[in-house]
Structure formats: C-alpha cells, structure tokens
Tab-separated table of C-alpha atoms in Angstrom:
chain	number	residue	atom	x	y	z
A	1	UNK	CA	0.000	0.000	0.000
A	2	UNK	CA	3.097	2.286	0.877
A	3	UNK	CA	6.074	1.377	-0.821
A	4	UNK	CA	5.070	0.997	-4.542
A	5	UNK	CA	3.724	4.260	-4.753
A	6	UNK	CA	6.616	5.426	-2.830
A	7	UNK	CA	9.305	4.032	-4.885
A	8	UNK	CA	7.322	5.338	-8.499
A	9	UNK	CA	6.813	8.269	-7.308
A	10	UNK	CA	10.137	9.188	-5.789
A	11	UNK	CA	11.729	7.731	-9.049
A	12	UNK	CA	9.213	10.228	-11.196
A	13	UNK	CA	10.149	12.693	-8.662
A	14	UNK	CA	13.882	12.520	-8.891
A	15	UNK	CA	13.375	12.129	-13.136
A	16	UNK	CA	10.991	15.387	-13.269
A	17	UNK	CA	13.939	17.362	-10.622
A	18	UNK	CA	16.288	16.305	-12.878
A	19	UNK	CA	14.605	17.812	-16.173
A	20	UNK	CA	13.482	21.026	-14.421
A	21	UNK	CA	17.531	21.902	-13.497
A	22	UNK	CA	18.188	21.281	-16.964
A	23	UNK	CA	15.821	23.717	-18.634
A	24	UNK	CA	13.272	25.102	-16.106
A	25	UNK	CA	10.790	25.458	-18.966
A	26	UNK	CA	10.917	22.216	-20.813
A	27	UNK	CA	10.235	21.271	-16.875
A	28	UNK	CA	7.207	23.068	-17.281
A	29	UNK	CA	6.046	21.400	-20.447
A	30	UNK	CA	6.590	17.660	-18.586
A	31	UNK	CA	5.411	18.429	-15.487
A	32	UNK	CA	2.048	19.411	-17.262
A	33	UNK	CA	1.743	16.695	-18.747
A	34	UNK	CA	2.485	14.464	-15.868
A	35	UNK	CA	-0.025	16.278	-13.940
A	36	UNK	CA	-2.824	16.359	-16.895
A	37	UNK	CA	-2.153	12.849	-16.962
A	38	UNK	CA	-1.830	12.180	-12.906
A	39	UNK	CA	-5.450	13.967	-12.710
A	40	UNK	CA	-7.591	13.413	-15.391
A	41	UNK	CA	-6.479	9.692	-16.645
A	42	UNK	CA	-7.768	8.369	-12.864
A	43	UNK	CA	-10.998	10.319	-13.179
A	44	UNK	CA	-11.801	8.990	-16.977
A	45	UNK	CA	-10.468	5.497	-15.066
A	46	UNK	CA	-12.858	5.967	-12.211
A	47	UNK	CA	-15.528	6.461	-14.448
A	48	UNK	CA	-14.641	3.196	-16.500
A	49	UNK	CA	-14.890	1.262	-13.080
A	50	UNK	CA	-18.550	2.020	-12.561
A	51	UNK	CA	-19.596	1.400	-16.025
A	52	UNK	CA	-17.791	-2.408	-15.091
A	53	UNK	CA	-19.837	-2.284	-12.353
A	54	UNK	CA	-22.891	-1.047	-13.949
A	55	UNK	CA	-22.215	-3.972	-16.496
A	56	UNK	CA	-21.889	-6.580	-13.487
A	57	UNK	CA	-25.102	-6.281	-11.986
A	58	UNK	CA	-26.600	-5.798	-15.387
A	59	UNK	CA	-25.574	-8.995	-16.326
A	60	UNK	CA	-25.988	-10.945	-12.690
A	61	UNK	CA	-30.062	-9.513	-13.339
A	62	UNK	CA	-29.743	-10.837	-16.770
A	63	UNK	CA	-28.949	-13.993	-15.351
A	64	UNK	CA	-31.456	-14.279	-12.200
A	65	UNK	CA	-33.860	-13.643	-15.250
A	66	UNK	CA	-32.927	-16.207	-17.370
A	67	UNK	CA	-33.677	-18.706	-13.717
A	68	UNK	CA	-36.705	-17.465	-13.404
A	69	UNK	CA	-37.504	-17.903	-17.241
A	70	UNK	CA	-36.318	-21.349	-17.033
A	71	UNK	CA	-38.329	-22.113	-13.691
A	72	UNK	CA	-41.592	-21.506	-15.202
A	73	UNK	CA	-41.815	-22.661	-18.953
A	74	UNK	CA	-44.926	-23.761	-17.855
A	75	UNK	CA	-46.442	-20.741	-16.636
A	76	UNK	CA	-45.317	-19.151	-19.546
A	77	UNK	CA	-46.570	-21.591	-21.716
A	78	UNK	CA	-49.738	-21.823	-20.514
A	79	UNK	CA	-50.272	-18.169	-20.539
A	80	UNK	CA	-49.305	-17.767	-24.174
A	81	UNK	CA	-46.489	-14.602	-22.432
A	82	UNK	CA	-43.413	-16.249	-24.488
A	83	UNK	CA	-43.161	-13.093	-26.577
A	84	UNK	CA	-43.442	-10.217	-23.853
A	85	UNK	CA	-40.297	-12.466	-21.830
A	86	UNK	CA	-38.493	-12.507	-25.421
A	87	UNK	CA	-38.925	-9.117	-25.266
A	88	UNK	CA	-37.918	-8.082	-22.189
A	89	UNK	CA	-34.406	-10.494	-22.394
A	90	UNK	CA	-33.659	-8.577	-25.390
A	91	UNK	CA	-34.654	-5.278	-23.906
A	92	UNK	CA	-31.994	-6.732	-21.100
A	93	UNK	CA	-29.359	-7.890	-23.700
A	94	UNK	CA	-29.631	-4.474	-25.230
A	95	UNK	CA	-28.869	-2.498	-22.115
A	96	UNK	CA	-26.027	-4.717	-21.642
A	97	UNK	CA	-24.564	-4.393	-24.733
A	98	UNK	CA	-24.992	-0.605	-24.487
A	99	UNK	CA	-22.984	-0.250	-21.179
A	100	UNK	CA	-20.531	-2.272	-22.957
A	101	UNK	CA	-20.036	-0.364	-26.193
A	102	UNK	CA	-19.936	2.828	-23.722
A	103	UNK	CA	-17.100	1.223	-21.688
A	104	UNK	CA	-14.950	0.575	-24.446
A	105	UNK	CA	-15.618	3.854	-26.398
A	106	UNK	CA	-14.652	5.141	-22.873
A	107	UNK	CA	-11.427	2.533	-22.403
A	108	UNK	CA	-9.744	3.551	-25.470
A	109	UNK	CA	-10.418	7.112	-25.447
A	110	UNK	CA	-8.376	6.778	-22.063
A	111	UNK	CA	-6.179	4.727	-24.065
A	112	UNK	CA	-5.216	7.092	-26.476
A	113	UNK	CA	-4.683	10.136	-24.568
A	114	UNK	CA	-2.555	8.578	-22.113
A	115	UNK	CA	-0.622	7.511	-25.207
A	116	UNK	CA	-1.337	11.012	-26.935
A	117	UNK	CA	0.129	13.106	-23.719
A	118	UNK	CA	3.163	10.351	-23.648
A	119	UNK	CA	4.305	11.050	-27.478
A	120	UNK	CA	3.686	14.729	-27.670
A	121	UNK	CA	6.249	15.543	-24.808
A	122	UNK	CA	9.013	14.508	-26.861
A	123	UNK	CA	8.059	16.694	-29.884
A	124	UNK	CA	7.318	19.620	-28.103
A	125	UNK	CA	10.913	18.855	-26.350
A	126	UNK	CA	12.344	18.883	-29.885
A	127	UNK	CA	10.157	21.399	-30.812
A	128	UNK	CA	10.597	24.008	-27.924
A	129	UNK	CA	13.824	22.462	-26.771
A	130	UNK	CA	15.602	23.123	-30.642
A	131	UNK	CA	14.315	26.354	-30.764
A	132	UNK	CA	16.260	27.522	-27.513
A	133	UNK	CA	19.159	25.636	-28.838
A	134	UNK	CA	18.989	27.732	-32.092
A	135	UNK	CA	18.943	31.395	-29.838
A	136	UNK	CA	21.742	29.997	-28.015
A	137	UNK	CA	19.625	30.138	-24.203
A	138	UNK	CA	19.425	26.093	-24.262
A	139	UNK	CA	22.759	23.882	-24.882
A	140	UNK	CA	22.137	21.072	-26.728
A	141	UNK	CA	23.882	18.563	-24.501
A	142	UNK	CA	20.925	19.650	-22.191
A	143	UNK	CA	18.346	19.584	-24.552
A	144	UNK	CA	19.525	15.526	-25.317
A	145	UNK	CA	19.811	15.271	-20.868
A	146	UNK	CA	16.424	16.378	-20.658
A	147	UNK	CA	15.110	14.063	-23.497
A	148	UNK	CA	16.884	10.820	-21.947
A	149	UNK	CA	15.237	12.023	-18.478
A	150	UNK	CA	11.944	11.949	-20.377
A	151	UNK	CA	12.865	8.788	-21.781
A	152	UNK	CA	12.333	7.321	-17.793
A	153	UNK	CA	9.475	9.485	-16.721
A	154	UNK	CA	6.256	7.648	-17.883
A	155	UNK	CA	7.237	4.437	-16.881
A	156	UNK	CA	6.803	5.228	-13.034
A	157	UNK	CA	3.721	7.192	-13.592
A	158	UNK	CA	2.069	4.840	-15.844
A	159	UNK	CA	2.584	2.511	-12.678
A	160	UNK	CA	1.378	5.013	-10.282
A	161	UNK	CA	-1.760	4.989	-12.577
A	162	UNK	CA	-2.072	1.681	-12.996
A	163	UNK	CA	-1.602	0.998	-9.191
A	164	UNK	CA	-4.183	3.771	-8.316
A	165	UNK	CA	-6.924	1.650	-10.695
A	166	UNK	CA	-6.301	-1.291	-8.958
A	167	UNK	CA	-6.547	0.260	-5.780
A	168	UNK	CA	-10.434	1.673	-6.745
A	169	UNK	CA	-10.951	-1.342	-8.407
A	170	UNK	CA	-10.518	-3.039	-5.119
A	171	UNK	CA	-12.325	-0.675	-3.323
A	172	UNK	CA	-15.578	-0.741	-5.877
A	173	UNK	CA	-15.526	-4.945	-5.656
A	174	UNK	CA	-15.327	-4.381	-1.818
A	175	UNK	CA	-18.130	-2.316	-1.748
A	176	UNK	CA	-20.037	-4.776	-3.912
A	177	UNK	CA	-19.292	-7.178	-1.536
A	178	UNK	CA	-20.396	-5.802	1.412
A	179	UNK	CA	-23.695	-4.348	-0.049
A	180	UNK	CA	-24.648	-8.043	-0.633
C-alpha cells in the first residue's frame, strides 16, 4: 500500500527534478503533462470502473432472469407470455450491450490520450527544446539530458496509474461485496 507508490513516485520525482535543473521550462512542459495525466487519466479510469460495475449487476439480473424464465416454462406456456419475456431479455441484452459499447468507447479514449500526452512531450521537447538551442539560451547537450530524463518518466507514472486503478478497483468490488 506504501512502498510501490513510494518508490514510483520518488523515481518520477527525482526524473521530473532532474529535467526542471536542466531547462526550467521544458520542466514546465513535462510536469504538465504528468499532472494532466496524474489527474484526469484516474478520473476517466474511475468512471470506467462504474460502467464495469454497472455492467456486473446488469448482467448478474440478466442472469437471475434467465432462472426465473427457465423455472416456469410452464407458466409461460400456458399463458401464451413467451413473446413479452423474449422481449424483455432482449430489452436486457440491449442495455447490456450498451454499457458495454460505452465502456470501451470510454477505455480507449483513455487509451489514447494517455498515449497522446506520452508522445507529444518529446516533440514539443524537440520542438521548444531546438528552438532555444537555435537562440543559443538552451545547450544542446541539455536539450539531449532532458530528453533521456523523459525517456524514464512515464514508466513510473504509468505505474502510479495503474496501481491507483487497482486500488479503486478493489475498493468498488469491496463495496459490492459488502452491499450483498
């Protein structure tokens, strides 16, 4: 619970100290990004939790349905009411598949601006990074220091993220749990 988060976050921490005494504003640039990604990727996550959830206890219902269905053929035989429970499992498949095709819209959104934020650093190092080289303000054995620093940067906090999911993921199946 401690010493993961400890150990990513103190190696981000010494990789992001290192690029800021470099160049203080190609610090900027990565520490914005590190923070746009240390803030919004967990919400977007946290969001893509609940839908799982939501899709859980969709399909458990599903299920219990399907029992009952299969408990009284008769009853529904009899009664002539095979068409309204056709019905209403599809009306049930539907709202599963929905929650579904909204989770993974939502999963690889997440996807690809974690991976978005990850590449674009680099460029606008090059980009920012070769311009100060060209006025002379930025050496370019810095410029190359800060772009190996880089190089070791989302590896921790991709882990940091990664450890925060599980950690809600945990807490959201615990809750389950204990509501039942």
């Amino acid at each position: 619970a401690f010493v993961q988060p400890m150990f990513l976050g103190g190696q981000a921490l010494t990789a992001m100290v290192f690029i800021i005494v470099q160049n203080f504003w190609l610090g900027m640039i990565a520490l914005g990004v590190v923070l746009v990604q240390g803030i919004i990727i967990p919400r977007l996550r946290r969001q893509l939790l609940i839908l799982g959830k939501q899709r859980q206890i969709t399909a458990r219902e599903l299920a219990g349905r399907v029992g009952e269905v299969v408990d009284g053929i008769q009853e529904i035989r009899v009664n002539d009411t095979s068409n309204w429970e056709r019905a209403d499992l599809a009306a049930r498949l539907g709202r599963i598949f929905f929650i579904r095709f909204e989770l993974y819209n939502r999963k690889f959104f997440v996807k690809f601006l974690n991976n978005f934020l990850s590449q674009v650093t680099p460029f606008l190092f090059y980009l920012i990074g070769g311009y100060f080289a060209l006025k002379g303000t930025l050496d370019v054995g810095q410029l190359v220091a800060v772009i190996a620093a880089y190089k070791d940067l989302p590896s921790p906090i991709k882990e940091l993220i990664d450890w925060d999911q599980m950690r809600q993921d945990v807490e959201i199946k615990y809750t389950q749990v204990s509501e039942q």
